[in-house]
Tab-separated table of C-alpha atoms in Angstrom:
chain	number	residue	atom	x	y	z
A	1	MET	CA	11.747	-8.261	19.728
A	2	VAL	CA	10.717	-5.378	18.501
A	3	ALA	CA	7.036	-7.214	18.160
A	4	VAL	CA	6.906	-7.945	21.551
A	5	PRO	CA	5.789	-4.943	22.652
A	6	LEU	CA	2.349	-5.137	20.001
A	7	ILE	CA	1.540	-8.876	21.712
A	8	ALA	CA	1.151	-7.289	24.595
A	9	VAL	CA	-0.796	-4.098	23.861
A	10	VAL	CA	-3.785	-6.684	21.605
A	11	VAL	CA	-3.204	-9.747	24.864
A	12	THR	CA	-3.860	-6.631	27.140
A	13	VAL	CA	-6.899	-5.213	24.888
A	14	LEU	CA	-8.426	-8.677	24.784
A	15	LEU	CA	-7.760	-9.734	28.065
A	16	ALA	CA	-10.088	-6.449	29.011
A	17	ARG	CA	-12.271	-5.948	26.553
A	18	VAL	CA	-13.528	-9.689	25.295
A	19	SER	CA	-15.928	-10.935	27.378
A	20	PHE	CA	-18.215	-14.467	25.341
A	21	PRO	CA	-21.767	-14.329	26.845
A	22	SER	CA	-23.435	-17.665	27.554
A	23	ASP	CA	-26.961	-16.473	28.150
A	24	GLY	CA	-28.981	-16.989	24.997
A	25	PRO	CA	-29.319	-19.970	22.322
A	26	PRO	CA	-26.409	-21.718	21.563
A	27	SER	CA	-26.664	-22.351	17.662
A	28	TYR	CA	-27.621	-18.684	17.660
A	29	LEU	CA	-24.571	-17.675	19.965
A	30	VAL	CA	-22.039	-19.254	16.843
A	31	THR	CA	-23.288	-18.528	13.994
A	32	HIS	CA	-23.003	-14.343	16.243
A	33	TYR	CA	-19.438	-15.299	16.698
A	34	LEU	CA	-18.862	-16.369	13.387
A	35	ALA	CA	-20.126	-13.714	11.886
A	36	GLY	CA	-18.665	-11.441	13.758
A	37	ALA	CA	-15.381	-12.510	12.777
A	38	GLY	CA	-15.884	-13.296	9.108
A	39	ILE	CA	-16.764	-9.419	8.804
A	40	ALA	CA	-14.116	-7.244	10.879
A	41	GLY	CA	-12.127	-10.357	8.677
A	42	GLY	CA	-13.632	-9.209	5.580
A	43	VAL	CA	-13.176	-5.427	6.287
A	44	ILE	CA	-9.572	-5.901	7.210
A	45	VAL	CA	-8.507	-8.023	3.939
A	46	ALA	CA	-10.339	-6.598	1.572
A	47	PRO	CA	-9.360	-3.239	0.945
A	48	PRO	CA	-5.246	-4.262	0.950
A	49	THR	CA	-5.985	-7.217	-1.175
A	50	VAL	CA	-8.105	-4.875	-3.997
A	51	LEU	CA	-4.759	-2.819	-4.021
A	52	GLY	CA	-2.532	-4.772	-4.042
A	53	LEU	CA	-3.946	-6.427	-6.804
A	54	VAL	CA	-4.634	-3.201	-8.321
A	55	ALA	CA	-0.972	-2.691	-8.381
A	56	TYR	CA	-0.070	-6.085	-9.805
A	57	PHE	CA	-2.060	-6.140	-12.750
A	58	PHE	CA	-1.901	-1.995	-13.646
A	59	VAL	CA	1.399	-1.109	-12.300
A	60	PRO	CA	3.881	-3.730	-13.653
A	61	SER	CA	7.218	-1.817	-11.707
A	62	MET	CA	5.493	-3.028	-8.604
A	63	ARG	CA	5.349	-6.505	-8.953
A	64	PRO	CA	9.087	-7.128	-6.769
A	65	VAL	CA	7.500	-5.455	-3.773
A	66	PHE	CA	3.933	-7.110	-3.977
A	67	GLU	CA	4.345	-8.635	-0.214
A	68	ARG	CA	5.196	-5.273	1.094
A	69	LEU	CA	2.373	-3.179	-0.578
A	70	VAL	CA	-0.308	-5.933	0.802
A	71	LEU	CA	1.077	-6.431	4.439
A	72	TYR	CA	1.894	-2.885	5.357
A	73	PRO	CA	-1.588	-1.616	4.599
A	74	LEU	CA	-2.843	-5.043	6.109
A	75	PHE	CA	-1.813	-4.029	9.685
A	76	GLY	CA	-3.289	-0.282	9.217
A	77	ALA	CA	-6.061	-1.331	8.136
A	78	ALA	CA	-6.368	-4.729	11.188
A	79	ALA	CA	-4.940	-1.528	13.520
A	80	LEU	CA	-8.033	0.936	12.410
A	81	VAL	CA	-11.046	-1.958	12.837
A	82	PHE	CA	-9.550	-3.140	16.427
A	83	LEU	CA	-9.281	0.361	17.924
A	84	PHE	CA	-12.409	0.705	16.976
A	85	LEU	CA	-13.970	-2.396	18.243
A	86	ALA	CA	-11.721	-1.811	21.318
A	87	VAL	CA	-13.323	1.533	22.117
A	88	THR	CA	-16.847	1.491	20.817
A	89	ILE	CA	-19.140	-0.102	23.424
A	90	TRP	CA	-22.328	-2.096	21.564
A	91	ARG	CA	-25.734	-2.570	22.063
A	92	PRO	CA	-28.780	-3.947	20.994
A	93	ASP	CA	-31.604	-1.654	19.241
A	94	LEU	CA	-33.472	0.555	21.664
A	95	ASP	CA	-36.456	-1.097	20.555
A	96	THR	CA	-35.673	-3.900	21.423
A	97	PRO	CA	-38.873	-6.555	23.275
A	98	ALA	CA	-37.275	-6.067	27.087
A	99	SER	CA	-38.370	-9.753	27.317
A	100	SER	CA	-35.445	-10.450	24.520
A	101	LEU	CA	-33.415	-7.857	25.512
A	102	GLN	CA	-30.817	-10.107	27.637
A	103	THR	CA	-30.615	-12.689	24.468
A	104	ALA	CA	-30.532	-9.413	21.755
A	105	THR	CA	-27.480	-7.939	24.270
A	106	ALA	CA	-25.927	-11.395	24.520
A	107	LEU	CA	-25.374	-12.002	20.309
A	108	VAL	CA	-24.669	-8.461	20.302
A	109	ASN	CA	-21.456	-8.700	22.469
A	110	ALA	CA	-20.898	-12.411	20.701
A	111	ALA	CA	-20.405	-10.872	17.420
A	112	ALA	CA	-18.080	-8.091	18.647
A	113	ALA	CA	-16.687	-10.177	20.989
A	114	SER	CA	-14.913	-12.284	17.851
A	115	ALA	CA	-14.969	-8.899	15.318
A	116	LEU	CA	-12.169	-8.505	17.939
A	117	VAL	CA	-10.531	-11.254	18.703
A	118	MET	CA	-10.392	-12.125	15.000
A	119	SER	CA	-9.070	-8.142	14.368
A	120	GLY	CA	-6.759	-8.433	16.891
A	121	ILE	CA	-4.998	-12.047	15.661
A	122	ILE	CA	-5.006	-10.528	12.184
A	123	VAL	CA	-2.781	-6.694	14.433
A	124	ALA	CA	-0.136	-9.040	16.110
A	125	PHE	CA	0.413	-11.735	13.279
A	126	SER	CA	0.913	-9.375	10.310
A	127	GLY	CA	2.147	-6.979	12.494
A	128	ILE	CA	5.122	-10.051	13.178
A	129	LEU	CA	5.976	-10.537	9.695
A	130	ALA	CA	5.874	-6.428	9.079
A	131	CYS	CA	8.492	-6.153	11.738
A	132	ASN	CA	10.359	-8.663	10.463
A	133	PHE	CA	9.854	-7.198	7.124
A	134	TRP	CA	11.927	-3.809	8.385
A	135	LEU	CA	14.163	-5.308	10.137
A	136	THR	CA	15.154	-7.085	7.572
A	137	SER	CA	16.272	-4.565	5.644
A	138	TYR	CA	17.176	-2.665	8.006
A	139	PHE	CA	19.932	-4.743	8.612
A	140	ASP	CA	20.861	-5.165	4.924
A	141	ALA	CA	21.019	-1.666	4.832
A	142	ARG	CA	23.034	-1.443	8.078
A	143	ARG	CA	25.963	-4.432	6.247
A	144	CYS	CA	25.640	-3.778	2.380
A	145	HIS	CA	27.712	-0.798	1.005
A	146	PRO	CA	25.936	2.372	-0.781
A	147	TYR	CA	25.005	1.133	-3.952
A	148	ASP	CA	24.805	-2.964	-3.900
A	149	HIS	CA	21.056	-3.134	-3.417
A	150	ILE	CA	21.480	-0.427	-6.542
A	151	ALA	CA	23.936	-3.237	-8.155
A	152	LEU	CA	21.948	-5.930	-7.666
A	153	PHE	CA	18.736	-4.760	-8.669
A	154	LEU	CA	20.858	-3.793	-11.828
A	155	LEU	CA	21.990	-7.289	-11.691
A	156	GLY	CA	18.838	-9.090	-11.454
A	157	ALA	CA	17.194	-6.693	-14.411
A	158	ALA	CA	20.068	-7.058	-16.951
A	159	ALA	CA	20.279	-11.443	-16.049
A	160	HIS	CA	16.601	-11.373	-16.916
A	161	ILE	CA	16.635	-9.391	-20.180
A	162	ARG	CA	19.868	-11.102	-21.364
A	163	ARG	CA	17.896	-14.386	-20.387
A	164	GLU	CA	15.286	-13.617	-22.631
A	165	ARG	CA	16.977	-11.755	-25.416
A	166	HIS	CA	15.343	-13.675	-27.820
A	167	ARG	CA	11.925	-12.609	-26.679
A	168	TRP	CA	12.253	-9.133	-28.752
A	169	HIS	CA	8.841	-9.634	-30.492
A	170	ASP	CA	7.373	-10.319	-27.541
A	171	ASP	CA	5.226	-7.671	-26.121
A	172	SER	CA	4.623	-8.459	-22.835
A	173	ARG	CA	8.472	-10.096	-22.399
A	174	VAL	CA	9.469	-6.270	-23.774
A	175	THR	CA	6.735	-4.554	-20.566
A	176	SER	CA	8.622	-6.870	-18.036
A	177	TRP	CA	11.466	-6.036	-19.221
A	178	ARG	CA	10.885	-2.756	-18.756
A	179	ALA	CA	9.233	-2.786	-15.830
A	180	SER	CA	11.952	-4.396	-14.106
A	181	LEU	CA	13.736	-1.297	-15.501
A	182	GLU	CA	11.505	0.910	-13.456
A	183	VAL	CA	11.980	-1.712	-10.227
A	184	VAL	CA	15.902	-0.286	-10.749
A	185	ALA	CA	15.224	3.665	-11.223
A	186	ILE	CA	12.907	3.610	-8.528
A	187	GLN	CA	16.020	2.269	-6.298
A	188	VAL	CA	18.276	4.757	-7.671
A	189	GLU	CA	16.873	7.410	-6.845
A	190	ARG	CA	15.819	6.571	-2.946
A	191	ASP	CA	19.823	4.410	-2.693
A	192	ALA	CA	21.702	7.373	-4.624
A	193	SER	CA	20.614	10.172	-2.633
A	194	LEU	CA	22.288	8.916	0.576
A	195	SER	CA	19.599	10.441	2.541
A	196	GLY	CA	21.405	8.145	5.473
A	197	ARG	CA	24.193	10.103	5.779
A	198	ILE	CA	23.054	13.671	5.527
A	199	GLY	CA	22.024	15.388	8.779
A	200	LEU	CA	18.606	16.683	8.424
A	201	ALA	CA	20.785	20.594	9.187
A	202	ASP	CA	22.221	20.005	5.305
A	203	GLY	CA	18.941	20.162	2.992
A	204	SER	CA	21.835	21.209	0.738
A	205	THR	CA	24.205	18.849	0.195
A	206	HIS	CA	20.406	16.379	0.394
A	207	MET	CA	18.659	18.510	-2.754
A	208	GLU	CA	21.428	18.153	-4.323
A	209	LEU	CA	22.506	14.229	-4.165
A	210	ARG	CA	18.296	13.657	-4.613
A	211	GLU	CA	18.596	15.775	-8.187
A	212	GLU	CA	21.816	13.759	-9.005
A	213	ALA	CA	20.315	10.872	-7.703
A	214	GLY	CA	17.116	11.363	-10.297
A	215	ARG	CA	19.290	12.378	-13.553
A	216	ILE	CA	21.289	8.699	-12.547
A	217	ALA	CA	17.802	6.737	-11.991
A	218	ALA	CA	17.092	9.063	-15.851
A	219	VAL	CA	19.687	6.955	-17.213
A	220	ILE	CA	18.485	3.520	-16.389
A	221	ARG	CA	15.540	4.809	-17.584
A	222	SER	CA	16.493	6.033	-21.618
A	223	HIS	CA	16.752	2.457	-21.489
A	224	LYS	CA	13.409	1.765	-21.443
A	225	ARG	CA	12.882	3.372	-25.025
A	226	ALA	CA	15.554	1.266	-26.208
A	227	LEU	CA	13.925	-1.743	-25.200
A	228	ALA	CA	10.839	-0.276	-26.751
A	229	LYS	CA	12.713	0.296	-30.130
A	230	ALA	CA	14.445	-3.192	-30.539
A	231	HIS	CA	14.403	-5.004	-33.284
A	232	SER	CA	17.195	-7.694	-32.915
A	233	ALA	CA	18.253	-9.758	-29.713
A	234	ARG	CA	21.604	-7.277	-30.886
A	235	ASP	CA	20.082	-4.370	-30.315
A	236	VAL	CA	18.551	-6.301	-26.741
A	237	ASP	CA	22.171	-7.193	-25.643
A	238	ALA	CA	23.314	-3.821	-26.777
A	239	VAL	CA	21.146	-2.184	-23.507
A	240	VAL	CA	22.342	-5.389	-21.246
A	241	VAL	CA	25.829	-4.146	-21.898
A	242	SER	CA	25.231	-0.793	-20.923
A	243	LEU	CA	23.808	-2.176	-18.475
A	244	VAL	CA	26.625	-3.586	-17.185
A	245	GLU	CA	29.485	-1.126	-17.250
A	246	GLY	CA	26.251	0.703	-14.672
A	247	ILE	CA	26.959	-2.276	-12.590
A	248	ARG	CA	30.506	-1.942	-12.419
A	249	ALA	CA	29.993	2.021	-11.926
A	250	PHE	CA	27.632	1.187	-8.702
A	251	CYS	CA	30.081	-1.591	-7.577
A	252	ALA	CA	33.039	1.174	-7.950
A	253	GLY	CA	31.077	4.197	-6.148
A	254	ASP	CA	32.219	6.100	-9.890
A	255	ARG	CA	29.229	8.601	-9.150
A	256	ALA	CA	31.082	10.386	-11.834
A	257	ALA	CA	30.738	7.853	-14.443
A	258	LEU	CA	27.339	7.078	-13.847
A	259	LEU	CA	26.213	10.723	-14.473
A	260	THR	CA	28.481	10.878	-17.563
A	261	HIS	CA	25.748	10.067	-19.456
A	262	ALA	CA	22.894	11.630	-17.598
A	263	PRO	CA	20.587	14.262	-18.755
A	264	ASP	CA	21.343	17.885	-17.183
A	265	GLN	CA	17.744	18.218	-15.387
A	266	VAL	CA	15.449	15.828	-14.837
A	267	ALA	CA	11.441	16.475	-14.289
A	268	PRO	CA	9.888	14.977	-10.865
A	269	GLN	CA	8.710	11.524	-11.786
A	270	VAL	CA	5.175	10.710	-10.785
A	271	SER	CA	3.921	7.399	-11.000
A	272	SER	CA	0.027	6.666	-12.449
A	273	PHE	CA	0.080	4.424	-9.028
A	274	ALA	CA	1.003	7.345	-7.298
A	275	LYS	CA	-1.890	9.648	-9.199
A	276	ALA	CA	-4.387	6.986	-8.823
A	277	ALA	CA	-3.643	6.399	-4.985
A	278	LEU	CA	-4.184	10.459	-4.493
A	279	ARG	CA	-7.205	10.448	-5.955
A	280	LEU	CA	-8.133	7.270	-4.555
A	281	THR	CA	-7.018	8.086	-0.822
A	282	PRO	CA	-9.593	10.533	0.362
A	283	ALA	CA	-12.545	9.242	-1.637
A	284	ALA	CA	-11.499	5.770	0.733
A	285	VAL	CA	-11.329	7.481	3.875
A	286	LEU	CA	-14.868	9.604	2.894
A	287	ILE	CA	-16.625	5.952	1.893
A	288	ALA	CA	-15.161	4.085	5.373
A	289	ALA	CA	-15.938	7.151	7.731
A	290	GLY	CA	-19.833	6.643	5.567
A	291	LEU	CA	-19.625	3.024	6.734
A	292	LEU	CA	-18.401	2.514	9.615
A	293	LEU	CA	-19.136	6.435	11.967
A	294	PRO	CA	-23.248	5.682	11.547
A	295	LEU	CA	-22.174	2.175	13.934
A	296	VAL	CA	-20.826	5.125	16.324
A	297	PRO	CA	-23.493	4.013	19.676
A	298	SER	CA	-24.298	7.428	19.728
A	299	ILE	CA	-24.940	8.336	15.845
A	300	ALA	CA	-26.449	4.898	15.487
A	301	HIS	CA	-29.253	5.979	16.869
A	302	SER	CA	-29.570	9.448	16.127
A	303	ASP	CA	-31.886	9.883	13.207
A	304	LEU	CA	-30.090	10.732	10.261
A	305	ALA	CA	-27.381	8.021	11.152
A	306	SER	CA	-28.211	6.674	7.613
A	307	ASN	CA	-28.336	10.233	6.009
A	308	LEU	CA	-24.545	10.540	6.910
A	309	ARG	CA	-23.930	7.000	5.561
A	310	TRP	CA	-24.536	7.537	1.957
A	311	TYR	CA	-24.066	11.574	2.485
A	312	LEU	CA	-20.287	10.540	2.940
A	313	ILE	CA	-20.359	7.641	0.627
A	314	VAL	CA	-21.927	9.530	-2.188
A	315	MET	CA	-19.041	12.087	-1.966
A	316	GLY	CA	-16.088	9.357	-1.644
A	317	ALA	CA	-17.509	8.402	-5.562
A	318	ILE	CA	-17.834	11.642	-6.414
A	319	MET	CA	-14.108	12.397	-5.212
A	320	PHE	CA	-13.271	9.725	-6.905
A	321	ILE	CA	-14.868	9.643	-10.507
A	322	THR	CA	-14.356	13.711	-11.076
A	323	THR	CA	-11.809	15.727	-10.049
A	324	ARG	CA	-13.440	19.503	-10.650
A	325	GLU	CA	-14.141	21.021	-7.097
A	326	ASP	CA	-17.426	22.957	-8.510
A	327	LEU	CA	-18.791	20.214	-10.139
A	328	ALA	CA	-18.691	18.336	-6.519
A	329	THR	CA	-19.408	21.025	-4.939
A	330	LYS	CA	-22.165	21.557	-6.512
A	331	ILE	CA	-23.065	17.503	-6.566
A	332	SER	CA	-22.610	17.532	-3.021
A	333	GLU	CA	-24.980	20.591	-1.921
A	334	ALA	CA	-27.565	18.644	-3.868
A	335	VAL	CA	-27.553	15.800	-1.507
A	336	ALA	CA	-27.090	17.553	1.167
A	337	LYS	CA	-30.830	19.250	0.634
A	338	VAL	CA	-32.320	16.058	-0.275
A	339	LEU	CA	-30.811	13.753	2.958
A	340	PHE	CA	-31.245	16.329	5.260
A	341	LYS	CA	-34.214	18.783	4.820
């Protein structure tokens, strides 16, 4: 039911904005219909797919949430492209001869209409799936006890390690075990903080419980070191036994037992994926702006549209490559002098 308003908005925009021209050669119209749909689909699907694959292969702890890692960015990208196409009016180049202006207008409108329809379809379907994911997680959380999700995640990790304990010498298996424990630790940091039970006004209690959740997560992460040092299946079994004790404590809600072997203080965890995202996001925004802003009609007809495109793309690449602000500033000034002299 949550997706119904979204679908209604998409259908309303499509009915108001989409018109399929009939003027012009049929073969060219079909070509532009396909091109518009293909370009819109590529622009929408490519970034989330690349993001998901990079996370899947370089951050193993993200693999269990791979579907959401791709789905939510896909919905966001589709919504942005859909809104951009919905508010943009496309016109052919002003240098087009008057004799062929009507045909050029029809071809441009054909490509724009098919692109808008394609982005609307992706918005609708990805929105339905995203709402389904969210509602499933929401109702599961309402039916479960506070630590049930953690216990299930930890049980799955312990079973995974116990089943393959005789492969302790296989580096890829140990890496997989460690990744599964990192997933559990992330779940602990989220659920053991009990943020849903605390009001916004009670900040001190929220901070205290969040610190405790971080300490419990540190206990889970400490088993990753034991797995890396394991020299026999017996060493792996010892880790599994410890994890089973943790499962019992979570099922019983025994927070004191969970904190028994926890460190007094834990440094904030910043994953390599989060670090990469902090660098990638501003760079991606600049590059996307460089690609999309010059397409806006009022900017496209400017003599500096091409210069603006290359300036933003170059700045996005520089921002991703280096973190030195002084170096980035010097390069940006040099590029601006060349492009906007």
